Coordinates of C-alpha atoms in Angstrom, one line a residue:
M558 CA -6.4 -3.7 5.9
F559 CA -5.3 -5.6 8.6
L560 CA -4.2 -2.8 11.0
P561 CA -7.4 -0.7 10.8
A562 CA -9.5 -3.8 11.6
S563 CA -7.3 -4.5 14.8
L564 CA -7.7 -0.9 15.8
V565 CA -11.6 -1.3 15.5
N566 CA -11.4 -4.1 17.6
G567 CA -9.5 -2.5 20.3
H568 CA -6.1 -3.3 20.0
E569 CA -3.5 -0.4 20.5
K570 CA -1.8 1.0 17.3
D571 CA 1.6 0.7 18.7
S572 CA 1.7 -2.8 20.6
I573 CA 3.5 -5.8 20.0
Q574 CA 0.3 -7.9 20.2
T575 CA -1.0 -5.8 16.9
Y576 CA 2.0 -5.9 14.8
G577 CA 2.2 -10.0 16.0
M578 CA -1.2 -10.3 14.4
V579 CA -0.9 -8.4 11.3
T580 CA 2.4 -10.2 10.6
G581 CA 0.6 -13.7 11.2
L582 CA -2.2 -12.9 9.0
L583 CA -0.2 -11.6 6.4
N584 CA 2.4 -14.4 6.5
G585 CA -0.3 -17.0 6.5
G586 CA -2.3 -15.7 3.5
L587 CA 1.2 -15.5 1.6
G588 CA 2.1 -19.2 2.6
L589 CA -1.4 -20.3 1.9
G590 CA -1.1 -19.1 -1.5
A591 CA 2.5 -20.3 -2.0
M592 CA 0.9 -23.9 -1.3
V593 CA -2.5 -23.7 -3.0
G594 CA -1.7 -22.0 -6.2
P595 CA 0.9 -24.5 -7.7
I596 CA -1.5 -27.5 -6.3
M597 CA -4.5 -26.1 -8.1
S598 CA -2.6 -25.1 -11.3
G599 CA -1.1 -28.5 -11.5
A600 CA -4.4 -30.2 -10.9
V601 CA -6.1 -28.0 -13.5
T602 CA -3.5 -28.3 -16.0
D603 CA -3.3 -32.0 -15.6
A604 CA -7.2 -32.2 -16.9
A605 CA -7.0 -29.4 -19.2
D606 CA -4.6 -27.4 -21.1
F607 CA -3.0 -23.9 -20.2
T608 CA -5.6 -21.8 -21.1
W609 CA -8.3 -23.4 -19.4
T610 CA -6.1 -23.1 -16.3
L611 CA -5.7 -19.7 -16.6
T612 CA -9.8 -19.4 -17.1
V613 CA -10.6 -21.5 -14.0
L614 CA -7.9 -19.0 -11.8
S615 CA -9.3 -16.0 -13.3
F616 CA -13.2 -17.3 -12.1
L617 CA -11.4 -17.7 -8.6
D618 CA -10.0 -14.5 -8.6
M619 CA -13.6 -12.8 -9.4
L620 CA -15.1 -15.1 -7.2
I621 CA -12.8 -14.1 -4.1
C622 CA -13.2 -10.1 -5.3
S623 CA -17.2 -10.8 -5.0
V624 CA -16.9 -12.0 -1.6
L625 CA -14.6 -9.3 -0.5
V626 CA -17.3 -6.6 -2.2
V627 CA -20.0 -8.3 -0.4
Y628 CA -18.2 -8.1 2.9
L629 CA -17.8 -4.7 2.6
I630 CA -21.3 -3.8 1.3
W631 CA -22.6 -5.9 4.4
M632 CA -20.4 -3.7 6.9
K633 CA -21.8 -0.9 5.2
I634 CA -25.4 -1.9 5.4
T635 CA -25.2 -3.0 9.0
K636 CA -23.2 0.2 10.1
Q637 CA -19.9 -1.7 11.7
P638 CA -17.0 0.2 11.4
L639 CA -14.2 -0.2 8.9
K640 CA -11.7 2.6 10.1
P641 CA -10.9 3.2 13.9
E642 CA -12.0 6.9 13.2
T643 CA -15.7 5.6 12.9
V644 CA -15.6 3.7 16.3
K645 CA -17.6 5.7 18.9
Q646 CA -15.4 6.0 22.0
D647 CA -17.0 5.7 25.3
T648 CA -16.3 8.7 27.4

């Protein structure tokens, strides 16, 4: 997902900047999830039992999926490119 987005924004496919951006975004997301997941699970588990914790986390997952779907639909409605092949080249 990150590599096509970087290509659409004008970065070259085989450049160190592109690989650095993709690696940084991926590691940042994994680090954020590794930090926020246990904190939120612990807070919800302290307030309720384990089944409610799973329910809350499943609703958060559905919220994230709905935001992704809205973003993709918005990109299609506004005709913004999602892949490098759809970018118009100035020649």
